[in-house]
Amino acid sequence: MTRLVLAGLAVLAIIYTVPILVYAAFASFWGMAVPPGSVTIFLTGILLSKAGTAAAFVGLYALARPRLGRRWIPYAALWYAMFIAGEIGQAMGPGYTWREALAGGISETVYVPLAAWITARVAGTQEVQR
């Protein structure tokens, strides 16, 4: 259980920090801005959303580990496909630009494989309890 918690915290740090860095870079080039309102509330909302994603990411890996072993690439590929499809779908709707979708896609290209690799390294050695 301890390894799963450590993996979850590591994944949360990765999937929260990488998009902030990518969006900051995009903001400097294309003038993308934080939505109106409190920046603190915005970032807290993102943190809560990413915490749920990190819990699902590590929890599902733990459930799939008997089948996956330490093969993190197929696991990452499934998550990556889901996130990229989500970015495209959001960009097709109102209130989300293709630039934001591109920034999201770049973020996911970095953090999904990194998060899967870290999860496999940290939680992949833990014995599955039945």
Tab-separated table of C-alpha atoms in Angstrom:
chain	number	residue	atom	x	y	z
A	1	MET	CA	0.000	0.000	0.000
A	2	THR	CA	2.840	2.392	0.777
A	3	ARG	CA	4.271	2.019	-2.720
A	4	LEU	CA	0.878	2.782	-4.239
A	5	VAL	CA	0.606	5.964	-2.179
A	6	LEU	CA	4.141	7.007	-3.158
A	7	ALA	CA	3.370	6.286	-6.809
A	8	GLY	CA	0.157	8.289	-6.534
A	9	LEU	CA	1.952	11.288	-5.039
A	10	ALA	CA	4.659	11.117	-7.707
A	11	VAL	CA	2.075	10.881	-10.489
A	12	LEU	CA	0.154	13.804	-9.001
A	13	ALA	CA	3.314	15.917	-8.912
A	14	ILE	CA	4.065	15.054	-12.535
A	15	ILE	CA	0.595	15.563	-13.993
A	16	TYR	CA	0.092	18.814	-12.072
A	17	THR	CA	3.483	20.408	-12.737
A	18	VAL	CA	4.091	19.530	-16.405
A	19	PRO	CA	0.938	21.246	-17.746
A	20	ILE	CA	1.656	24.366	-15.710
A	21	LEU	CA	5.118	24.587	-17.270
A	22	VAL	CA	3.826	23.909	-20.793
A	23	TYR	CA	0.941	26.382	-20.490
A	24	ALA	CA	3.351	28.997	-19.090
A	25	ALA	CA	5.571	28.535	-22.139
A	26	PHE	CA	2.556	28.814	-24.454
A	27	ALA	CA	1.373	31.906	-22.592
A	28	SER	CA	4.674	33.623	-23.262
A	29	PHE	CA	4.438	32.880	-27.009
A	30	TRP	CA	0.713	33.101	-27.735
A	31	GLY	CA	-0.638	35.176	-24.891
A	32	MET	CA	-2.759	32.422	-23.368
A	33	ALA	CA	-4.042	33.573	-19.994
A	34	VAL	CA	-5.480	32.062	-16.836
A	35	PRO	CA	-9.289	32.197	-16.893
A	36	PRO	CA	-10.792	35.229	-15.148
A	37	GLY	CA	-11.262	35.006	-11.409
A	38	SER	CA	-9.066	33.800	-8.596
A	39	VAL	CA	-5.832	32.125	-9.719
A	40	THR	CA	-5.709	30.289	-6.379
A	41	ILE	CA	-9.165	28.809	-6.846
A	42	PHE	CA	-8.339	27.899	-10.458
A	43	LEU	CA	-5.108	26.098	-9.488
A	44	THR	CA	-6.785	24.393	-6.529
A	45	GLY	CA	-9.524	23.110	-8.823
A	46	ILE	CA	-6.884	21.784	-11.224
A	47	LEU	CA	-5.061	20.128	-8.296
A	48	LEU	CA	-8.237	18.360	-7.161
A	49	SER	CA	-8.982	17.195	-10.698
A	50	LYS	CA	-5.429	15.910	-11.137
A	51	ALA	CA	-5.560	14.182	-7.729
A	52	GLY	CA	-8.534	12.164	-8.953
A	53	THR	CA	-6.732	11.343	-12.178
A	54	ALA	CA	-3.598	10.288	-10.280
A	55	ALA	CA	-5.650	8.045	-7.974
A	56	ALA	CA	-7.344	6.391	-10.960
A	57	PHE	CA	-4.061	6.099	-12.867
A	58	VAL	CA	-2.230	4.318	-10.045
A	59	GLY	CA	-5.277	2.388	-8.835
A	60	LEU	CA	-6.038	0.969	-12.256
A	61	TYR	CA	-2.374	0.108	-12.750
A	62	ALA	CA	-2.477	-1.813	-9.467
A	63	LEU	CA	-5.544	-3.720	-10.658
A	64	ALA	CA	-4.031	-4.403	-14.085
A	65	ARG	CA	-0.569	-5.276	-12.772
A	66	PRO	CA	-1.160	-9.059	-12.753
A	67	ARG	CA	-1.861	-8.831	-16.478
A	68	LEU	CA	0.568	-6.057	-17.393
A	69	GLY	CA	3.506	-6.937	-15.192
A	70	ARG	CA	5.962	-4.092	-15.628
A	71	ARG	CA	4.908	-3.318	-19.203
A	72	TRP	CA	4.053	0.318	-18.755
A	73	ILE	CA	4.032	1.327	-22.439
A	74	PRO	CA	0.681	-0.318	-23.349
A	75	TYR	CA	-0.791	1.121	-20.160
A	76	ALA	CA	0.470	4.599	-21.045
A	77	ALA	CA	-0.799	4.252	-24.623
A	78	LEU	CA	-4.378	3.678	-23.445
A	79	TRP	CA	-4.326	6.710	-21.171
A	80	TYR	CA	-2.631	8.805	-23.839
A	81	ALA	CA	-5.313	7.924	-26.402
A	82	MET	CA	-8.012	8.908	-23.921
A	83	PHE	CA	-6.393	12.241	-23.057
A	84	ILE	CA	-5.665	13.203	-26.682
A	85	ALA	CA	-9.225	12.362	-27.716
A	86	GLY	CA	-10.416	14.539	-24.834
A	87	GLU	CA	-8.285	17.465	-25.994
A	88	ILE	CA	-9.621	17.196	-29.542
A	89	GLY	CA	-13.186	16.927	-28.308
A	90	GLN	CA	-12.819	19.956	-26.055
A	91	ALA	CA	-11.250	22.007	-28.846
A	92	MET	CA	-14.213	21.237	-31.095
A	93	GLY	CA	-16.562	22.757	-28.546
A	94	PRO	CA	-16.913	26.291	-27.228
A	95	GLY	CA	-14.632	27.881	-24.673
A	96	TYR	CA	-11.478	25.893	-25.489
A	97	THR	CA	-9.074	26.815	-28.258
A	98	TRP	CA	-6.924	24.665	-30.495
A	99	ARG	CA	-3.885	26.330	-28.918
A	100	GLU	CA	-5.049	25.169	-25.508
A	101	ALA	CA	-5.623	21.696	-26.938
A	102	LEU	CA	-2.124	21.706	-28.435
A	103	ALA	CA	-0.654	22.737	-25.082
A	104	GLY	CA	-2.660	19.983	-23.410
A	105	GLY	CA	-1.490	17.446	-25.990
A	106	ILE	CA	2.138	18.415	-25.501
A	107	SER	CA	1.697	18.167	-21.732
A	108	GLU	CA	0.181	14.712	-22.067
A	109	THR	CA	2.925	13.605	-24.431
A	110	VAL	CA	5.375	14.362	-21.627
A	111	TYR	CA	3.501	13.378	-18.493
A	112	VAL	CA	1.620	10.219	-19.500
A	113	PRO	CA	4.662	8.075	-20.332
A	114	LEU	CA	6.610	9.575	-17.433
A	115	ALA	CA	3.768	8.879	-15.006
A	116	ALA	CA	3.349	5.318	-16.325
A	117	TRP	CA	7.071	4.621	-16.070
A	118	ILE	CA	7.229	6.003	-12.518
A	119	THR	CA	4.145	4.009	-11.535
A	120	ALA	CA	5.619	0.797	-12.920
A	121	ARG	CA	8.936	1.440	-11.163
A	122	VAL	CA	7.449	2.396	-7.795
A	123	ALA	CA	4.283	0.294	-7.602
A	124	GLY	CA	5.233	-2.470	-10.027
A	125	THR	CA	7.278	-4.381	-7.478
A	126	GLN	CA	4.576	-4.512	-4.834
A	127	GLU	CA	2.886	-7.854	-4.351
A	128	VAL	CA	-0.773	-7.954	-5.262
A	129	GLN	CA	-2.993	-8.737	-2.276
A	130	ARG	CA	-6.014	-10.901	-2.918
